[in-house]
Amino acid sequence: MRKWTIPSVLLLFLLLATLPDQGRKLQAKAEDESDAPVDPPKVEEKLGAVPNGLSTDSDVAKREAESISRRSIRSSAEKFEFQAEVFFLFEFQALDKIRFLSLTDKEVLGEGDNAKLEIQIKLDKEKKILSIRDRGIGMTKEDLIKNLGTIAKSGTSAFVEKMQTSGDLNLIGQFGVGFYSVYLVSDYVEVISKHNDDKQYVWESKADGAFAISEDTWNEPLGRGTEIRLHLRDEAGEYLEESKLKDLVKKYSEFINFPISIWASKEVDVEVPADEDESSEEEKDESTSSEDEETEKGEEEDEDSEKKPKTKTVKETTYEWELLNDVKAIWLRSPKEVTEEEYTKFYHSLAKDFGDEKPLSWSHFNAEGDVEFKAVLFVPPKAPHDLYESYYNANKSNLKLYVRRVFISDEFDELLPKYLNFLMGLVDSDTLPLNVSREMLQQHSSLKTIKKKLIRKALDMIRKIAEEDPDESTDKEKKDVEKASDDEKRGQYSKFWNEFGKSIKLGIIEDAANRNRLAKLLRFESTKSDGKLTSLDQYISRMKKGQKDIFYITGSSKEQLEKSPFLERLKKKSYEVIFFTDPVDEYLMQYLMDYEDKKFQNVSKEGLKLGKDSKDKELKESFKELTKWWKGALANENVDDVKISNRLDNTPCVVVTSKYGWSANMERIMQSQTLSDANKQAYMRGKRVLEINPRHPIIKELQERVVKDAEDEDVKQTAQLIYQTALMESGFTLSDPKDFASRIYSTVKSSLNISPDAAVEEEVDVEEVEAESETKDEGSAKDDADTESSTVKDEL
């Protein structure tokens, strides 16, 4: 059975079936339309004068109006019942088919307008008709019966019933009756088609379980191709708006190979004869500065006015064909043939970003094999402001899926993982089917293969940014790279990392299969990077001889970490330590356990190894009494042990955590969580270990005091204060800040030779002082008055 379907049908399917909101508004009336005739719509006056239009002269328009007026199947037409045995398949092949045939037989295209392989859309607001026409291969009478008379097994009525029940337009794909979605917005449909091997026929139906076919003797001869006319319902008025149709075509069919045009209106300035009254008023309004100077000029103007009639400029509405898909599908071309300017223009069109910035990089490739597809991926110059908001809940993707250049969706999470959702681009597959719902398409086995290849290409594209950046090269490579690279590529990877670095870290957490690839893209600062970003490969190249672990430390800022006591011995021995200052880094390092056979070691946790020291055993033995005593003194502080430290130089002691427990930075992050679980925090906090510096004078003096009198309260208070101070310096939060402050004030008193029993002076009540003062003032005033009175008496 031949199934040469038309691009107009598929375009219509895309215009209607992909709009669930409109479908839900109209589906309830899918079967309630009356058979009563309606008034004939008015015929457009200038329709016959339209170049390449969809109608010809007034006689043809009159015959069209007569056929439309009844909106019912002609009694003379041959009637058929819909068949329900063969699955209906849509293919975008009518224009491709005729073009293919023309390769061996040029005469099949014909001449003039018939040779133009295009699609035209026209609307008539007065008659509520939406027309879509193509110049494809067309359909014979037999094709019309087989192609448009075949629906899914449940039939049209079952389809409409299902639509009314569920309101899900994705059922269109499942039923395979995309063409019949037209009845969601129209109550009467005509399909006019002309095949080179047959006469011109009209297929018409009201979706009432039957259709009719007639030889077309009243419409404009198509020459070849198909025209669909939808007689829209009142509720579907939005499809009579040019802007709506333009948006739909540009969204879903922007990259179709064949031109798609719409009969669009526009206002132009036109010169028309001016009325005499208006001309005289304009002349009165004109003023002259000097009669003598303007006399000669006025005479010349009078002569010109006699030759040229007075005119005025008015706005007039004109119509012309406007091309809607003018952006070229560059992914169909060879990457070698596409220029940088074309890639940039295509990116701006795809991203709807018309600024001056170029994408940081792009990858254009064709995948062949069991699954064939073409793709173009772009790295945007800037990250969206809401990139990480609702990261795990958002379904928005920047990757568009096309099937044979027809837009399907941009909401397929199966194409790229979430951590790469910042990439822009598209995928065009010839393997995926067109006539299934999006839900069914998401389950298609080919998507897994496409996703795997896309991830690999995306990571290679990002890696290429680093390879081409002179600032990313090692000293040995810099000379060669600087010669081959220009200034535009310098600093590009640093720019990428600042915008999208968090996405790479999230990828390491989420994508175990590509964890090593992603780790190569990691960037960070370190104790030896001089304020610049460095990579794990560069870190390994600078590792000391015999160093087995990659050292790192986590915290809230680089400035804070540079002063950390955990780095003292490492810096002294010239070990490089990585700074991780992003909150996500704590989660990252739980998944990134090793790299290139090198283990990661948090220098603020147990297990730090810096080589063997021959004096270690002696030190442990000599401080055994102190460590044992101090452990007992801190029994209530959740301290698991007190040990001799191998990481300190100038600091008396620090508090480290167990290897698999939370670090101090992780505790701070978890405590700031709004919905954090206190019980889980207590469990994950792990044990703390106090490490002491045996060479520090405070520790030496404390040991002597403990040996002398282990029960001395002053010694216990001092040991407690030292521990609390170490706890704060190590990044932990004190459980009882008031107790710590009291100990500090006691120490200050001692240093100032203030007695520990010295009390704070009691404050005098302000109100009492004020009352006493007022009483004294009143008494003083009375004494002054008495004295003055006595003086006056003496004088008299």
Short mmCIF file of N, CA, C and O in Angstrom, two decimals, residues 73 79-85 144-153 155-157 177 179-180 183 203-212:
data_model
loop_
_atom_site.label_atom_id
_atom_site.label_comp_id
_atom_site.label_asym_id
_atom_site.label_seq_id
_atom_site.Cartn_x
_atom_site.Cartn_y
_atom_site.Cartn_z
N ILE A 73 -21.28 17.18 3.40
CA ILE A 73 -20.75 16.41 2.28
C ILE A 73 -21.73 16.48 1.11
O ILE A 73 -22.95 16.37 1.26
N LYS A 79 -19.24 8.29 -1.28
CA LYS A 79 -19.09 8.24 0.17
C LYS A 79 -18.42 6.93 0.60
O LYS A 79 -18.60 5.89 -0.01
N PHE A 80 -17.66 7.01 1.71
CA PHE A 80 -16.93 5.85 2.23
C PHE A 80 -17.04 5.84 3.74
O PHE A 80 -17.24 6.85 4.39
N GLU A 81 -16.88 4.65 4.31
CA GLU A 81 -16.77 4.50 5.76
C GLU A 81 -15.28 4.44 6.11
O GLU A 81 -14.48 3.87 5.37
N PHE A 82 -14.90 5.02 7.24
CA PHE A 82 -13.50 4.96 7.67
C PHE A 82 -13.09 3.52 7.96
O PHE A 82 -13.81 2.78 8.60
N GLN A 83 -11.93 3.15 7.47
CA GLN A 83 -11.37 1.84 7.77
C GLN A 83 -10.57 1.92 9.07
O GLN A 83 -10.09 2.97 9.44
N ALA A 84 -10.43 0.80 9.73
CA ALA A 84 -9.76 0.84 11.04
C ALA A 84 -8.81 -0.34 11.23
O ALA A 84 -8.71 -0.90 12.29
N GLU A 85 -8.11 -0.71 10.17
CA GLU A 85 -7.27 -1.90 10.27
C GLU A 85 -5.79 -1.59 10.13
O GLU A 85 -4.97 -2.37 10.56
N LEU A 144 -6.03 9.12 -1.49
CA LEU A 144 -6.90 9.82 -0.56
C LEU A 144 -7.72 8.83 0.27
O LEU A 144 -7.92 9.00 1.47
N ILE A 145 -8.21 7.80 -0.41
CA ILE A 145 -9.01 6.79 0.29
C ILE A 145 -8.17 6.03 1.31
O ILE A 145 -8.56 5.85 2.46
N LYS A 146 -6.98 5.62 0.90
CA LYS A 146 -6.14 4.78 1.76
C LYS A 146 -5.47 5.58 2.88
O LYS A 146 -5.40 5.13 4.01
N ASN A 147 -4.97 6.79 2.52
CA ASN A 147 -4.21 7.55 3.51
C ASN A 147 -5.09 8.30 4.49
O ASN A 147 -4.88 8.25 5.70
N LEU A 148 -6.10 8.99 3.97
CA LEU A 148 -6.96 9.78 4.85
C LEU A 148 -8.20 9.01 5.29
O LEU A 148 -8.95 9.50 6.13
N GLY A 149 -8.40 7.84 4.75
CA GLY A 149 -9.54 7.04 5.16
C GLY A 149 -9.17 5.94 6.13
O GLY A 149 -9.97 5.07 6.43
N THR A 150 -7.93 5.96 6.59
CA THR A 150 -7.46 4.94 7.52
C THR A 150 -7.13 5.58 8.85
O THR A 150 -6.38 6.54 8.90
N ILE A 151 -7.69 5.07 9.89
CA ILE A 151 -7.41 5.56 11.23
C ILE A 151 -6.99 4.39 12.10
O ILE A 151 -6.94 3.25 11.65
N ALA A 152 -6.73 4.68 13.36
CA ALA A 152 -6.29 3.61 14.26
C ALA A 152 -7.44 2.65 14.54
O ALA A 152 -8.58 2.91 14.20
N LYS A 153 -7.12 1.54 15.13
CA LYS A 153 -8.08 0.46 15.26
C LYS A 153 -9.32 0.84 16.06
O LYS A 153 -10.37 0.29 15.86
N GLY A 155 -10.90 3.63 15.92
CA GLY A 155 -11.78 4.48 15.14
C GLY A 155 -11.81 5.90 15.65
O GLY A 155 -11.34 6.22 16.73
N THR A 156 -12.36 6.80 14.82
CA THR A 156 -12.41 8.21 15.17
C THR A 156 -13.24 8.46 16.42
O THR A 156 -12.84 9.20 17.31
N SER A 157 -14.39 7.85 16.51
CA SER A 157 -15.27 8.08 17.65
C SER A 157 -14.61 7.66 18.95
O SER A 157 -14.71 8.34 19.97
N VAL A 177 -3.31 8.94 14.75
CA VAL A 177 -4.30 9.66 13.94
C VAL A 177 -4.04 11.16 14.04
O VAL A 177 -4.95 11.95 14.30
N PHE A 179 -3.60 13.42 11.88
CA PHE A 179 -4.37 14.26 10.97
C PHE A 179 -5.73 14.61 11.56
O PHE A 179 -6.24 15.71 11.39
N TYR A 180 -6.30 13.70 12.31
CA TYR A 180 -7.65 13.92 12.82
C TYR A 180 -7.67 14.84 14.04
O TYR A 180 -8.73 15.14 14.56
N TYR A 183 -9.90 18.14 13.95
CA TYR A 183 -11.28 18.29 14.39
C TYR A 183 -11.37 18.80 15.83
O TYR A 183 -12.48 19.03 16.31
N TRP A 203 -11.27 15.69 -0.96
CA TRP A 203 -11.64 14.82 0.15
C TRP A 203 -12.26 15.71 1.22
O TRP A 203 -11.72 16.77 1.56
N GLU A 204 -13.42 15.32 1.75
CA GLU A 204 -14.08 16.15 2.75
C GLU A 204 -14.72 15.28 3.82
O GLU A 204 -15.16 14.16 3.56
N SER A 205 -14.74 15.83 5.06
CA SER A 205 -15.30 15.07 6.17
C SER A 205 -15.63 16.00 7.32
O SER A 205 -15.03 17.07 7.48
N LYS A 206 -16.60 15.55 8.12
CA LYS A 206 -16.99 16.28 9.33
C LYS A 206 -16.65 15.46 10.57
O LYS A 206 -17.18 15.72 11.65
N ALA A 207 -15.82 14.45 10.46
CA ALA A 207 -15.42 13.59 11.58
C ALA A 207 -16.62 12.89 12.18
O ALA A 207 -16.70 12.70 13.39
N ASP A 208 -17.56 12.50 11.32
CA ASP A 208 -18.75 11.80 11.80
C ASP A 208 -18.73 10.32 11.43
O ASP A 208 -19.76 9.67 11.36
N GLY A 209 -17.54 9.82 11.17
CA GLY A 209 -17.40 8.41 10.83
C GLY A 209 -17.41 8.15 9.34
O GLY A 209 -17.32 7.00 8.92
N ALA A 210 -17.54 9.19 8.53
CA ALA A 210 -17.59 9.01 7.08
C ALA A 210 -16.85 10.15 6.40
O ALA A 210 -16.63 11.21 6.99
N PHE A 211 -16.46 9.94 5.15
CA PHE A 211 -15.85 10.98 4.34
C PHE A 211 -16.31 10.79 2.91
O PHE A 211 -16.85 9.74 2.53
N ALA A 212 -16.11 11.81 2.09
CA ALA A 212 -16.54 11.76 0.70
C ALA A 212 -15.42 12.27 -0.20
O ALA A 212 -14.62 13.12 0.21
#
